[in-house]
mmCIF file of N, CA, C and O in Angstrom:
data_model
loop_
_atom_site.group_PDB
_atom_site.id
_atom_site.type_symbol
_atom_site.label_atom_id
_atom_site.label_comp_id
_atom_site.label_asym_id
_atom_site.label_seq_id
_atom_site.Cartn_x
_atom_site.Cartn_y
_atom_site.Cartn_z
ATOM 1 N N MET A 1 0.850 -1.176 0.000
ATOM 2 C CA MET A 1 0.000 0.000 0.000
ATOM 3 C C MET A 1 0.901 1.246 0.000
ATOM 4 O O MET A 1 1.815 1.361 0.798
ATOM 5 N N GLU A 2 0.626 2.147 -0.900
ATOM 6 C CA GLU A 2 1.403 3.373 -1.022
ATOM 7 C C GLU A 2 1.025 4.359 0.080
ATOM 8 O O GLU A 2 -0.151 4.506 0.428
ATOM 9 N N ALA A 3 2.012 5.046 0.612
ATOM 10 C CA ALA A 3 1.764 6.038 1.666
ATOM 11 C C ALA A 3 1.051 7.257 1.082
ATOM 12 O O ALA A 3 1.380 7.701 -0.020
ATOM 13 N N PRO A 4 0.088 7.805 1.812
ATOM 14 C CA PRO A 4 -0.602 9.012 1.345
ATOM 15 C C PRO A 4 0.293 10.231 1.554
ATOM 16 O O PRO A 4 1.228 10.194 2.354
ATOM 17 N N PRO A 5 0.004 11.316 0.864
ATOM 18 C CA PRO A 5 0.771 12.543 1.087
ATOM 19 C C PRO A 5 0.450 13.104 2.472
ATOM 20 O O PRO A 5 -0.608 12.824 3.044
ATOM 21 N N SER A 6 1.347 13.881 2.982
ATOM 22 C CA SER A 6 1.125 14.518 4.275
ATOM 23 C C SER A 6 -0.007 15.541 4.174
ATOM 24 O O SER A 6 -0.132 16.240 3.159
ATOM 25 N N PRO A 7 -0.811 15.674 5.223
ATOM 26 C CA PRO A 7 -1.855 16.704 5.215
ATOM 27 C C PRO A 7 -1.306 18.119 5.439
ATOM 28 O O PRO A 7 -2.048 19.093 5.370
ATOM 29 N N CYS A 8 -0.016 18.234 5.702
ATOM 30 C CA CYS A 8 0.586 19.533 6.017
ATOM 31 C C CYS A 8 0.414 20.518 4.855
ATOM 32 O O CYS A 8 0.656 20.181 3.701
ATOM 33 N N ILE A 9 0.004 21.739 5.205
ATOM 34 C CA ILE A 9 -0.107 22.807 4.198
ATOM 35 C C ILE A 9 0.802 23.979 4.563
ATOM 36 O O ILE A 9 0.588 25.105 4.128
ATOM 37 N N SER A 10 1.796 23.723 5.428
ATOM 38 C CA SER A 10 2.789 24.715 5.862
ATOM 39 C C SER A 10 2.177 25.888 6.610
ATOM 40 O O SER A 10 2.659 27.014 6.510
ATOM 41 N N VAL A 11 1.106 25.637 7.331
ATOM 42 C CA VAL A 11 0.527 26.603 8.263
ATOM 43 C C VAL A 11 0.603 25.913 9.628
ATOM 44 O O VAL A 11 -0.370 25.375 10.120
ATOM 45 N N CYS A 12 1.795 25.892 10.187
ATOM 46 C CA CYS A 12 2.073 25.102 11.381
ATOM 47 C C CYS A 12 1.872 25.942 12.634
ATOM 48 O O CYS A 12 2.788 26.623 13.098
ATOM 49 N N ARG A 13 0.649 25.895 13.147
ATOM 50 C CA ARG A 13 0.295 26.680 14.327
ATOM 51 C C ARG A 13 -0.817 25.947 15.058
ATOM 52 O O ARG A 13 -1.802 25.540 14.446
ATOM 53 N N MET A 14 -0.655 25.760 16.348
ATOM 54 C CA MET A 14 -1.678 25.084 17.133
ATOM 55 C C MET A 14 -2.820 26.044 17.431
ATOM 56 O O MET A 14 -2.610 27.255 17.572
ATOM 57 N N ASP A 15 -4.044 25.494 17.523
ATOM 58 C CA ASP A 15 -5.193 26.334 17.849
ATOM 59 C C ASP A 15 -5.081 26.784 19.307
ATOM 60 O O ASP A 15 -4.165 26.386 20.028
ATOM 61 N N ASP A 16 -5.998 27.639 19.743
ATOM 62 C CA ASP A 16 -5.911 28.245 21.071
ATOM 63 C C ASP A 16 -5.887 27.229 22.207
ATOM 64 O O ASP A 16 -5.184 27.418 23.191
ATOM 65 N N ASP A 17 -6.636 26.143 22.085
ATOM 66 C CA ASP A 17 -6.638 25.146 23.164
ATOM 67 C C ASP A 17 -5.607 24.038 22.934
ATOM 68 O O ASP A 17 -5.565 23.063 23.676
ATOM 69 N N ARG A 18 -4.785 24.199 21.906
ATOM 70 C CA ARG A 18 -3.692 23.277 21.565
ATOM 71 C C ARG A 18 -4.180 21.855 21.297
ATOM 72 O O ARG A 18 -3.468 20.889 21.506
ATOM 73 N N SER A 19 -5.410 21.742 20.791
ATOM 74 C CA SER A 19 -5.947 20.414 20.489
ATOM 75 C C SER A 19 -5.523 19.918 19.111
ATOM 76 O O SER A 19 -5.435 18.718 18.894
ATOM 77 N N HIS A 20 -5.276 20.852 18.176
ATOM 78 C CA HIS A 20 -4.860 20.461 16.829
ATOM 79 C C HIS A 20 -4.236 21.644 16.084
ATOM 80 O O HIS A 20 -4.414 22.791 16.468
ATOM 81 N N CYS A 21 -3.517 21.323 15.009
ATOM 82 C CA CYS A 21 -2.899 22.335 14.156
ATOM 83 C C CYS A 21 -3.993 23.007 13.318
ATOM 84 O O CYS A 21 -4.859 22.327 12.765
ATOM 85 N N VAL A 22 -3.942 24.326 13.206
ATOM 86 C CA VAL A 22 -4.957 25.031 12.421
ATOM 87 C C VAL A 22 -4.748 24.824 10.918
ATOM 88 O O VAL A 22 -5.673 25.022 10.134
ATOM 89 N N GLY A 23 -3.562 24.416 10.508
ATOM 90 C CA GLY A 23 -3.299 24.186 9.087
ATOM 91 C C GLY A 23 -3.760 22.825 8.607
ATOM 92 O O GLY A 23 -4.532 22.712 7.656
ATOM 93 N N CYS A 24 -3.320 21.772 9.295
ATOM 94 C CA CYS A 24 -3.605 20.421 8.804
ATOM 95 C C CYS A 24 -4.618 19.659 9.662
ATOM 96 O O CYS A 24 -4.996 18.546 9.312
ATOM 97 N N LEU A 25 -5.011 20.234 10.782
ATOM 98 C CA LEU A 25 -6.004 19.651 11.704
ATOM 99 C C LEU A 25 -5.528 18.387 12.416
ATOM 100 O O LEU A 25 -6.333 17.666 12.989
ATOM 101 N N ARG A 26 -4.216 18.122 12.407
ATOM 102 C CA ARG A 26 -3.706 16.975 13.152
ATOM 103 C C ARG A 26 -3.443 17.361 14.603
ATOM 104 O O ARG A 26 -3.081 18.494 14.903
ATOM 105 N N THR A 27 -3.622 16.390 15.501
ATOM 106 C CA THR A 27 -3.294 16.587 16.907
ATOM 107 C C THR A 27 -1.780 16.515 17.077
ATOM 108 O O THR A 27 -1.060 16.077 16.174
ATOM 109 N N LEU A 28 -1.308 16.920 18.254
ATOM 110 C CA LEU A 28 0.125 16.821 18.523
ATOM 111 C C LEU A 28 0.606 15.383 18.410
ATOM 112 O O LEU A 28 1.664 15.117 17.844
ATOM 113 N N ASP A 29 -0.168 14.445 18.940
ATOM 114 C CA ASP A 29 0.208 13.037 18.836
ATOM 115 C C ASP A 29 0.289 12.585 17.379
ATOM 116 O O ASP A 29 1.209 11.861 16.991
ATOM 117 N N GLU A 30 -0.672 13.007 16.564
ATOM 118 C CA GLU A 30 -0.668 12.640 15.144
ATOM 119 C C GLU A 30 0.520 13.257 14.413
ATOM 120 O O GLU A 30 1.121 12.625 13.547
ATOM 121 N N LEU A 31 0.863 14.492 14.769
ATOM 122 C CA LEU A 31 2.023 15.148 14.156
ATOM 123 C C LEU A 31 3.304 14.395 14.493
ATOM 124 O O LEU A 31 4.143 14.166 13.628
ATOM 125 N N ARG A 32 3.449 14.014 15.753
ATOM 126 C CA ARG A 32 4.641 13.268 16.173
ATOM 127 C C ARG A 32 4.707 11.896 15.515
ATOM 128 O O ARG A 32 5.774 11.410 15.168
ATOM 129 N N GLN A 33 3.568 11.266 15.363
ATOM 130 C CA GLN A 33 3.483 9.901 14.869
ATOM 131 C C GLN A 33 3.670 9.798 13.352
ATOM 132 O O GLN A 33 4.132 8.784 12.843
ATOM 133 N N TRP A 34 3.325 10.817 12.606
ATOM 134 C CA TRP A 34 3.247 10.746 11.148
ATOM 135 C C TRP A 34 4.511 10.184 10.498
ATOM 136 O O TRP A 34 4.455 9.255 9.696
ATOM 137 N N GLY A 35 5.662 10.732 10.789
ATOM 138 C CA GLY A 35 6.895 10.354 10.106
ATOM 139 C C GLY A 35 7.342 8.922 10.335
ATOM 140 O O GLY A 35 8.040 8.355 9.510
ATOM 141 N N LYS A 36 6.932 8.336 11.445
ATOM 142 C CA LYS A 36 7.342 6.962 11.731
ATOM 143 C C LYS A 36 6.212 5.959 11.530
ATOM 144 O O LYS A 36 6.360 4.791 11.849
ATOM 145 N N SER A 37 5.101 6.417 10.975
ATOM 146 C CA SER A 37 3.939 5.551 10.763
ATOM 147 C C SER A 37 3.977 4.861 9.409
ATOM 148 O O SER A 37 4.501 5.413 8.440
ATOM 149 N N ASP A 38 3.371 3.677 9.353
ATOM 150 C CA ASP A 38 3.219 2.998 8.070
ATOM 151 C C ASP A 38 2.037 3.608 7.314
ATOM 152 O O ASP A 38 1.314 4.454 7.850
ATOM 153 N N ALA A 39 1.861 3.200 6.082
ATOM 154 C CA ALA A 39 0.824 3.777 5.221
ATOM 155 C C ALA A 39 -0.579 3.599 5.817
ATOM 156 O O ALA A 39 -1.405 4.507 5.739
ATOM 157 N N ALA A 40 -0.839 2.453 6.429
ATOM 158 C CA ALA A 40 -2.163 2.211 6.998
ATOM 159 C C ALA A 40 -2.459 3.184 8.140
ATOM 160 O O ALA A 40 -3.564 3.734 8.233
ATOM 161 N N THR A 41 -1.469 3.422 8.987
ATOM 162 C CA THR A 41 -1.657 4.356 10.096
ATOM 163 C C THR A 41 -1.801 5.780 9.576
ATOM 164 O O THR A 41 -2.623 6.555 10.080
ATOM 165 N N GLN A 42 -1.032 6.138 8.553
ATOM 166 C CA GLN A 42 -1.169 7.472 7.966
ATOM 167 C C GLN A 42 -2.564 7.658 7.383
ATOM 168 O O GLN A 42 -3.155 8.733 7.485
ATOM 169 N N ARG A 43 -3.123 6.624 6.802
ATOM 170 C CA ARG A 43 -4.494 6.714 6.280
ATOM 171 C C ARG A 43 -5.505 6.881 7.414
ATOM 172 O O ARG A 43 -6.497 7.590 7.265
ATOM 173 N N GLN A 44 -5.255 6.250 8.545
ATOM 174 C CA GLN A 44 -6.129 6.432 9.711
ATOM 175 C C GLN A 44 -6.069 7.873 10.201
ATOM 176 O O GLN A 44 -7.092 8.462 10.551
ATOM 177 N N ILE A 45 -4.864 8.432 10.218
ATOM 178 C CA ILE A 45 -4.716 9.837 10.617
ATOM 179 C C ILE A 45 -5.468 10.732 9.644
ATOM 180 O O ILE A 45 -6.180 11.656 10.046
ATOM 181 N N TRP A 46 -5.337 10.463 8.352
ATOM 182 C CA TRP A 46 -6.094 11.233 7.347
ATOM 183 C C TRP A 46 -7.593 11.134 7.623
ATOM 184 O O TRP A 46 -8.326 12.111 7.497
ATOM 185 N N GLY A 47 -8.067 9.941 7.967
ATOM 186 C CA GLY A 47 -9.486 9.764 8.272
ATOM 187 C C GLY A 47 -9.926 10.640 9.429
ATOM 188 O O GLY A 47 -10.995 11.263 9.382
ATOM 189 N N ALA A 48 -9.087 10.726 10.470
ATOM 190 C CA ALA A 48 -9.408 11.581 11.621
ATOM 191 C C ALA A 48 -9.428 13.055 11.214
ATOM 192 O O ALA A 48 -10.292 13.816 11.640
ATOM 193 N N VAL A 49 -8.479 13.446 10.361
ATOM 194 C CA VAL A 49 -8.423 14.833 9.872
ATOM 195 C C VAL A 49 -9.702 15.161 9.096
ATOM 196 O O VAL A 49 -10.323 16.207 9.296
ATOM 197 N N LEU A 50 -10.106 14.257 8.212
ATOM 198 C CA LEU A 50 -11.314 14.494 7.416
ATOM 199 C C LEU A 50 -12.554 14.590 8.304
ATOM 200 O O LEU A 50 -13.435 15.425 8.057
ATOM 201 N N GLN A 51 -12.628 13.782 9.337
ATOM 202 C CA GLN A 51 -13.758 13.869 10.268
ATOM 203 C C GLN A 51 -13.768 15.213 10.981
ATOM 204 O O GLN A 51 -14.827 15.807 11.166
ATOM 205 N N ARG A 52 -12.601 15.697 11.369
ATOM 206 C CA ARG A 52 -12.521 16.991 12.065
ATOM 207 C C ARG A 52 -13.007 18.142 11.197
ATOM 208 O O ARG A 52 -13.512 19.128 11.703
ATOM 209 N N CYS A 53 -12.835 18.017 9.895
ATOM 210 C CA CYS A 53 -13.287 19.109 9.020
ATOM 211 C C CYS A 53 -14.660 18.817 8.419
ATOM 212 O O CYS A 53 -15.109 19.518 7.526
ATOM 213 N N GLY A 54 -15.316 17.758 8.925
ATOM 214 C CA GLY A 54 -16.683 17.477 8.522
ATOM 215 C C GLY A 54 -16.834 16.719 7.221
ATOM 216 O O GLY A 54 -17.907 16.702 6.637
ATOM 217 N N MET A 55 -15.777 16.075 6.756
ATOM 218 C CA MET A 55 -15.834 15.317 5.511
ATOM 219 C C MET A 55 -15.790 13.833 5.831
ATOM 220 O O MET A 55 -15.232 13.415 6.839
ATOM 221 N N GLU A 56 -16.359 13.050 4.945
ATOM 222 C CA GLU A 56 -16.300 11.595 5.095
ATOM 223 C C GLU A 56 -15.027 11.078 4.456
ATOM 224 O O GLU A 56 -14.540 11.624 3.478
ATOM 225 N N GLN A 57 -14.507 10.007 5.034
ATOM 226 C CA GLN A 57 -13.315 9.377 4.485
ATOM 227 C C GLN A 57 -13.704 8.559 3.258
ATOM 228 O O GLN A 57 -14.624 7.748 3.328
ATOM 229 N N PRO A 58 -13.025 8.773 2.133
ATOM 230 C CA PRO A 58 -13.339 7.973 0.942
ATOM 231 C C PRO A 58 -12.918 6.522 1.150
ATOM 232 O O PRO A 58 -11.960 6.238 1.867
ATOM 233 N N THR A 59 -13.632 5.628 0.541
ATOM 234 C CA THR A 59 -13.242 4.222 0.599
ATOM 235 C C THR A 59 -12.304 3.939 -0.560
ATOM 236 O O THR A 59 -12.594 4.283 -1.703
ATOM 237 N N LEU A 60 -11.185 3.350 -0.264
ATOM 238 C CA LEU A 60 -10.191 3.068 -1.292
ATOM 239 C C LEU A 60 -10.009 1.583 -1.451
ATOM 240 O O LEU A 60 -10.130 0.826 -0.579
#
């Protein structure tokens, strides 16, 4: 399985309550985990990001 692209859009700033990045919507744990995660875990992180912005995760 090919790794998905990073959700990063180079707007690296945590929101006021430090729950997630305002640019990519990842949590601190997800940001730390991304680089050492396999493709399946990165897809799970993408799914969480899409849920946070109100979108459904596509089935692949």
